[in-house]
Short mmCIF file of N, CA and C in Angstrom, two decimals:
data_model
loop_
_atom_site.label_atom_id
_atom_site.label_comp_id
_atom_site.label_asym_id
_atom_site.label_seq_id
_atom_site.Cartn_x
_atom_site.Cartn_y
_atom_site.Cartn_z
N MET A 1 107.70 111.13 107.57
CA MET A 1 108.98 110.87 108.19
C MET A 1 109.18 111.83 109.34
N LEU A 2 109.61 111.28 110.47
CA LEU A 2 110.00 112.09 111.61
C LEU A 2 111.51 112.11 111.71
N GLN A 3 112.08 113.27 111.91
CA GLN A 3 113.50 113.39 112.18
C GLN A 3 113.66 113.36 113.70
N VAL A 4 114.42 112.40 114.19
CA VAL A 4 114.49 112.16 115.63
C VAL A 4 115.94 112.04 116.10
N HIS A 5 116.13 112.10 117.40
CA HIS A 5 117.47 111.98 117.98
C HIS A 5 117.92 110.53 118.10
N ASP A 6 117.00 109.63 118.41
CA ASP A 6 117.38 108.24 118.68
C ASP A 6 116.38 107.32 117.98
N VAL A 7 116.74 106.85 116.79
CA VAL A 7 115.84 106.04 115.97
C VAL A 7 115.43 104.76 116.70
N ALA A 8 116.38 104.07 117.31
CA ALA A 8 116.07 102.80 117.97
C ALA A 8 115.09 102.99 119.13
N THR A 9 115.29 104.03 119.92
CA THR A 9 114.38 104.30 121.05
C THR A 9 112.98 104.62 120.55
N LEU A 10 112.89 105.47 119.53
CA LEU A 10 111.57 105.84 118.99
C LEU A 10 110.90 104.65 118.33
N SER A 11 111.67 103.84 117.63
CA SER A 11 111.11 102.64 117.01
C SER A 11 110.51 101.74 118.08
N ALA A 12 111.26 101.51 119.14
CA ALA A 12 110.75 100.67 120.24
C ALA A 12 109.50 101.27 120.85
N TRP A 13 109.46 102.61 121.01
CA TRP A 13 108.30 103.28 121.59
C TRP A 13 107.07 103.03 120.73
N TYR A 14 107.17 103.24 119.43
CA TYR A 14 106.02 103.05 118.54
C TYR A 14 105.62 101.57 118.43
N GLN A 15 106.58 100.68 118.51
CA GLN A 15 106.25 99.26 118.48
C GLN A 15 105.53 98.84 119.75
N THR A 16 106.04 99.26 120.91
CA THR A 16 105.44 98.88 122.19
C THR A 16 104.13 99.60 122.43
N THR A 17 104.08 100.89 122.15
CA THR A 17 102.92 101.72 122.47
C THR A 17 101.77 101.55 121.49
N LEU A 18 102.07 101.47 120.19
CA LEU A 18 101.02 101.40 119.18
C LEU A 18 100.96 100.05 118.46
N GLY A 19 101.87 99.15 118.77
CA GLY A 19 101.83 97.83 118.16
C GLY A 19 102.33 97.79 116.73
N LEU A 20 103.08 98.82 116.31
CA LEU A 20 103.64 98.81 114.95
C LEU A 20 104.79 97.82 114.89
N SER A 21 105.17 97.43 113.68
CA SER A 21 106.27 96.49 113.53
C SER A 21 107.34 97.07 112.61
N SER A 22 108.57 96.69 112.89
CA SER A 22 109.73 97.17 112.13
C SER A 22 109.90 96.36 110.85
N ARG A 23 110.22 97.05 109.75
CA ARG A 23 110.56 96.38 108.51
C ARG A 23 111.93 96.83 108.02
N HIS A 24 112.65 97.57 108.84
CA HIS A 24 113.97 98.03 108.44
C HIS A 24 114.92 97.97 109.62
N GLY A 25 114.71 98.81 110.60
CA GLY A 25 115.56 98.84 111.79
C GLY A 25 116.89 99.49 111.53
N GLY A 26 117.54 99.90 112.61
CA GLY A 26 118.85 100.51 112.50
C GLY A 26 118.95 101.78 113.31
N ASP A 27 120.17 102.34 113.34
CA ASP A 27 120.41 103.54 114.13
C ASP A 27 120.09 104.83 113.38
N GLU A 28 120.02 104.78 112.04
CA GLU A 28 119.78 106.00 111.27
C GLU A 28 118.40 106.06 110.63
N TYR A 29 117.78 104.91 110.37
CA TYR A 29 116.52 104.91 109.61
C TYR A 29 115.67 103.72 110.01
N GLU A 30 114.37 103.93 110.03
CA GLU A 30 113.41 102.87 110.37
C GLU A 30 112.15 103.03 109.54
N MET A 31 111.54 101.91 109.21
CA MET A 31 110.23 101.87 108.55
C MET A 31 109.31 101.08 109.47
N LEU A 32 108.17 101.65 109.83
CA LEU A 32 107.22 101.00 110.73
C LEU A 32 105.91 100.73 110.02
N PHE A 33 105.34 99.56 110.28
CA PHE A 33 104.13 99.09 109.61
C PHE A 33 103.08 98.68 110.62
N ASP A 34 101.82 98.78 110.19
CA ASP A 34 100.68 98.21 110.88
C ASP A 34 100.18 97.10 109.97
N GLY A 35 100.53 95.86 110.29
CA GLY A 35 100.25 94.75 109.36
C GLY A 35 101.03 94.98 108.09
N ASP A 36 100.34 95.05 106.95
CA ASP A 36 100.99 95.33 105.67
C ASP A 36 100.97 96.80 105.30
N ASP A 37 100.37 97.64 106.15
CA ASP A 37 100.26 99.08 105.86
C ASP A 37 101.47 99.84 106.39
N PHE A 38 102.15 100.54 105.49
CA PHE A 38 103.29 101.38 105.85
C PHE A 38 102.75 102.61 106.57
N VAL A 39 103.25 102.88 107.78
CA VAL A 39 102.68 103.93 108.61
C VAL A 39 103.64 105.10 108.84
N LEU A 40 104.91 104.80 109.12
CA LEU A 40 105.80 105.85 109.62
C LEU A 40 107.25 105.54 109.31
N GLN A 41 108.00 106.60 108.96
CA GLN A 41 109.45 106.50 108.81
C GLN A 41 110.10 107.32 109.93
N LEU A 42 111.20 106.83 110.44
CA LEU A 42 112.01 107.57 111.42
C LEU A 42 113.40 107.74 110.82
N HIS A 43 113.95 108.94 110.94
CA HIS A 43 115.26 109.23 110.39
C HIS A 43 116.05 110.03 111.42
N ARG A 44 117.31 109.62 111.66
CA ARG A 44 118.11 110.34 112.64
C ARG A 44 118.36 111.77 112.17
N ILE A 45 118.13 112.72 113.06
CA ILE A 45 118.15 114.13 112.69
C ILE A 45 119.52 114.59 112.19
N ASP A 46 120.61 114.00 112.69
CA ASP A 46 121.93 114.46 112.29
C ASP A 46 122.56 113.60 111.19
N ALA A 47 121.77 112.71 110.59
CA ALA A 47 122.25 111.95 109.43
C ALA A 47 121.85 112.75 108.19
N HIS A 48 122.81 113.34 107.53
CA HIS A 48 122.52 114.36 106.52
C HIS A 48 122.49 113.86 105.08
N GLU A 49 122.43 112.57 104.84
CA GLU A 49 122.49 112.11 103.45
C GLU A 49 121.31 112.58 102.61
N HIS A 50 120.22 113.00 103.25
CA HIS A 50 119.08 113.51 102.49
C HIS A 50 119.11 115.03 102.34
N GLY A 51 120.02 115.70 103.02
CA GLY A 51 120.19 117.13 102.87
C GLY A 51 119.12 117.96 103.56
N PHE A 52 118.48 117.45 104.59
CA PHE A 52 117.50 118.25 105.32
C PHE A 52 117.63 117.98 106.81
N SER A 53 117.16 118.92 107.58
CA SER A 53 117.06 118.73 109.03
C SER A 53 116.00 119.70 109.54
N ARG A 54 115.53 119.46 110.73
CA ARG A 54 114.57 120.39 111.32
C ARG A 54 115.27 121.70 111.59
N PRO A 55 114.58 122.82 111.44
CA PRO A 55 115.21 124.12 111.66
C PRO A 55 115.76 124.27 113.08
N ASP A 56 115.08 123.72 114.08
CA ASP A 56 115.50 123.84 115.46
C ASP A 56 115.61 122.44 116.05
N ALA A 57 116.77 121.84 115.91
CA ALA A 57 116.96 120.46 116.34
C ALA A 57 116.82 120.28 117.84
N ASP A 58 116.87 121.36 118.62
CA ASP A 58 116.72 121.26 120.07
C ASP A 58 115.27 121.31 120.51
N SER A 59 114.36 121.45 119.57
CA SER A 59 112.94 121.55 119.89
C SER A 59 112.17 120.43 119.20
N PRO A 60 112.29 119.20 119.72
CA PRO A 60 111.63 118.07 119.07
C PRO A 60 110.13 118.27 118.94
N GLY A 61 109.61 117.93 117.80
CA GLY A 61 108.18 117.94 117.60
C GLY A 61 107.55 119.31 117.43
N ALA A 62 108.34 120.36 117.32
CA ALA A 62 107.77 121.70 117.20
C ALA A 62 106.85 121.78 115.99
N GLY A 63 105.56 122.03 116.23
CA GLY A 63 104.60 122.21 115.16
C GLY A 63 104.10 120.93 114.52
N VAL A 64 104.48 119.78 115.06
CA VAL A 64 104.09 118.50 114.46
C VAL A 64 103.29 117.68 115.47
N SER A 65 102.20 117.11 115.00
CA SER A 65 101.50 116.11 115.80
C SER A 65 101.10 114.97 114.88
N LEU A 66 101.15 113.77 115.42
CA LEU A 66 100.82 112.57 114.67
C LEU A 66 99.48 112.05 115.16
N TRP A 67 98.58 111.73 114.23
CA TRP A 67 97.25 111.25 114.59
C TRP A 67 97.08 109.81 114.10
N PHE A 68 96.62 108.96 115.00
CA PHE A 68 96.37 107.56 114.67
C PHE A 68 94.91 107.27 114.96
N GLU A 69 94.13 107.00 113.91
CA GLU A 69 92.70 106.75 114.06
C GLU A 69 92.44 105.25 114.18
N ALA A 70 91.67 104.90 115.20
CA ALA A 70 91.27 103.51 115.41
C ALA A 70 90.13 103.14 114.48
N GLU A 71 89.93 101.85 114.29
CA GLU A 71 88.84 101.37 113.43
C GLU A 71 87.47 101.64 114.05
N ASP A 72 87.38 101.59 115.38
CA ASP A 72 86.12 101.79 116.08
C ASP A 72 86.41 102.20 117.52
N ARG A 73 85.36 102.45 118.29
CA ARG A 73 85.53 102.93 119.67
C ARG A 73 86.25 101.91 120.54
N SER A 74 85.94 100.64 120.42
CA SER A 74 86.60 99.64 121.27
C SER A 74 88.08 99.51 120.91
N THR A 75 88.41 99.65 119.65
CA THR A 75 89.82 99.62 119.24
C THR A 75 90.55 100.85 119.79
N PHE A 76 89.87 102.00 119.79
CA PHE A 76 90.44 103.21 120.39
C PHE A 76 90.76 102.97 121.86
N GLU A 77 89.80 102.42 122.59
CA GLU A 77 90.01 102.16 124.02
C GLU A 77 91.16 101.17 124.23
N ALA A 78 91.27 100.18 123.36
CA ALA A 78 92.38 99.22 123.45
C ALA A 78 93.72 99.90 123.17
N MET A 79 93.74 100.84 122.22
CA MET A 79 94.97 101.58 121.92
C MET A 79 95.42 102.38 123.14
N VAL A 80 94.47 103.04 123.80
CA VAL A 80 94.80 103.83 124.99
C VAL A 80 95.34 102.93 126.09
N GLU A 81 94.70 101.79 126.31
CA GLU A 81 95.17 100.87 127.35
C GLU A 81 96.55 100.31 127.01
N ARG A 82 96.80 100.03 125.75
CA ARG A 82 98.12 99.56 125.34
C ARG A 82 99.17 100.63 125.64
N ALA A 83 98.85 101.88 125.34
CA ALA A 83 99.77 102.99 125.61
C ALA A 83 100.04 103.09 127.11
N ARG A 84 99.00 102.98 127.93
CA ARG A 84 99.17 103.01 129.39
C ARG A 84 100.09 101.90 129.85
N PHE A 85 99.81 100.68 129.38
CA PHE A 85 100.60 99.51 129.77
C PHE A 85 102.06 99.68 129.37
N ALA A 86 102.30 100.34 128.23
CA ALA A 86 103.66 100.57 127.74
C ALA A 86 104.37 101.68 128.50
N GLY A 87 103.64 102.38 129.38
CA GLY A 87 104.25 103.46 130.16
C GLY A 87 104.34 104.76 129.40
N ALA A 88 103.54 104.93 128.35
CA ALA A 88 103.56 106.17 127.58
C ALA A 88 103.13 107.35 128.45
N THR A 89 103.68 108.52 128.15
CA THR A 89 103.29 109.74 128.84
C THR A 89 101.97 110.22 128.24
N ILE A 90 100.90 110.13 129.01
CA ILE A 90 99.59 110.58 128.55
C ILE A 90 99.39 112.00 129.05
N VAL A 91 99.35 112.95 128.11
CA VAL A 91 99.23 114.36 128.49
C VAL A 91 97.79 114.84 128.50
N ALA A 92 96.90 114.12 127.84
CA ALA A 92 95.47 114.41 127.89
C ALA A 92 94.74 113.08 127.88
N GLU A 93 94.03 112.80 128.94
CA GLU A 93 93.29 111.55 129.08
C GLU A 93 92.21 111.46 127.99
N PRO A 94 91.76 110.25 127.69
CA PRO A 94 90.70 110.09 126.68
C PRO A 94 89.48 110.92 127.04
N ALA A 95 88.97 111.62 126.04
CA ALA A 95 87.79 112.47 126.24
C ALA A 95 87.10 112.70 124.90
N TRP A 96 85.83 113.01 124.97
CA TRP A 96 85.05 113.35 123.78
C TRP A 96 85.44 114.74 123.31
N ASN A 97 85.74 114.90 122.03
CA ASN A 97 86.01 116.21 121.44
C ASN A 97 84.79 116.58 120.62
N PRO A 98 83.95 117.49 121.12
CA PRO A 98 82.71 117.82 120.42
C PRO A 98 82.91 118.52 119.08
N LEU A 99 84.05 119.17 118.90
CA LEU A 99 84.32 119.84 117.63
C LEU A 99 84.72 118.85 116.55
N ALA A 100 85.47 117.81 116.94
CA ALA A 100 85.92 116.81 115.97
C ALA A 100 84.98 115.61 115.89
N HIS A 101 84.03 115.52 116.83
CA HIS A 101 83.07 114.41 116.88
C HIS A 101 83.76 113.05 117.00
N HIS A 102 84.74 112.99 117.90
CA HIS A 102 85.38 111.71 118.18
C HIS A 102 86.00 111.77 119.58
N TYR A 103 86.39 110.60 120.07
CA TYR A 103 87.14 110.51 121.31
C TYR A 103 88.62 110.60 120.96
N GLU A 104 89.40 111.23 121.85
CA GLU A 104 90.82 111.31 121.59
C GLU A 104 91.60 111.31 122.90
N ALA A 105 92.83 110.88 122.82
CA ALA A 105 93.79 110.91 123.92
C ALA A 105 95.11 111.40 123.34
N THR A 106 95.87 112.16 124.12
CA THR A 106 97.11 112.73 123.62
C THR A 106 98.29 112.22 124.44
N LEU A 107 99.34 111.80 123.72
CA LEU A 107 100.55 111.26 124.32
C LEU A 107 101.75 112.08 123.86
N HIS A 108 102.87 111.90 124.52
CA HIS A 108 104.16 112.35 124.02
C HIS A 108 104.99 111.11 123.75
N ASP A 109 105.62 111.05 122.57
CA ASP A 109 106.49 109.92 122.31
C ASP A 109 107.84 110.17 122.98
N ALA A 110 108.76 109.25 122.84
CA ALA A 110 110.03 109.32 123.54
C ALA A 110 110.95 110.44 123.05
N ASP A 111 110.59 111.11 121.96
CA ASP A 111 111.39 112.22 121.45
C ASP A 111 110.65 113.55 121.58
N GLY A 112 109.48 113.54 122.23
CA GLY A 112 108.74 114.77 122.48
C GLY A 112 107.65 115.11 121.48
N TYR A 113 107.45 114.26 120.47
CA TYR A 113 106.38 114.53 119.51
C TYR A 113 105.02 114.28 120.15
N VAL A 114 104.04 115.06 119.74
CA VAL A 114 102.66 114.86 120.18
C VAL A 114 102.05 113.75 119.34
N VAL A 115 101.46 112.76 120.01
CA VAL A 115 100.80 111.65 119.34
C VAL A 115 99.36 111.61 119.84
N VAL A 116 98.41 111.72 118.92
CA VAL A 116 97.00 111.70 119.29
C VAL A 116 96.38 110.41 118.79
N LEU A 117 95.70 109.72 119.68
CA LEU A 117 94.92 108.54 119.32
C LEU A 117 93.47 108.98 119.26
N ASN A 118 92.75 108.59 118.22
CA ASN A 118 91.35 109.01 118.15
C ASN A 118 90.46 107.92 117.59
N SER A 119 89.19 107.98 118.02
CA SER A 119 88.17 107.09 117.48
C SER A 119 87.70 107.67 116.15
N PRO A 120 86.97 106.89 115.37
CA PRO A 120 86.43 107.43 114.12
C PRO A 120 85.40 108.56 114.37
N PHE A 121 85.17 109.36 113.36
CA PHE A 121 84.17 110.42 113.38
C PHE A 121 82.81 109.82 113.77
N GLN A 122 82.15 110.44 114.74
CA GLN A 122 80.84 109.97 115.21
C GLN A 122 79.90 111.18 115.29
N PRO A 123 79.12 111.43 114.25
CA PRO A 123 78.29 112.64 114.23
C PRO A 123 77.29 112.74 115.38
N ASP A 124 76.85 111.59 115.90
CA ASP A 124 75.85 111.63 116.97
C ASP A 124 76.45 111.54 118.36
N GLY A 125 77.76 111.34 118.46
CA GLY A 125 78.42 111.29 119.75
C GLY A 125 78.27 109.99 120.50
N SER A 126 77.77 108.95 119.83
CA SER A 126 77.58 107.68 120.54
C SER A 126 78.79 106.78 120.41
#
């Protein structure tokens, strides 16, 4: 679950940028799915019914990054192109990460969270 300032805006960002779909919707809470797989919850940061909030509400995404792994390299490339088409802020262009043995690209979502798209682990780098 991400605690965010604007649930509707973030929901739209994840739907447009990553192709997730809404199964709840609303101004305070959202559930996002990839097909039948539950992927992400969004909760408005100042809605206190759960009794928690981020320690520094003015610093979105502090210490948090979300990673979305593609099924294969071509799916990874399609994810990056979808993000570009959606107008996502790409802070690191797709590149090979030799330490992680995969390709990755880094985005910022509409609330400032770091979102990393990556290909599957490839020990040989191909």
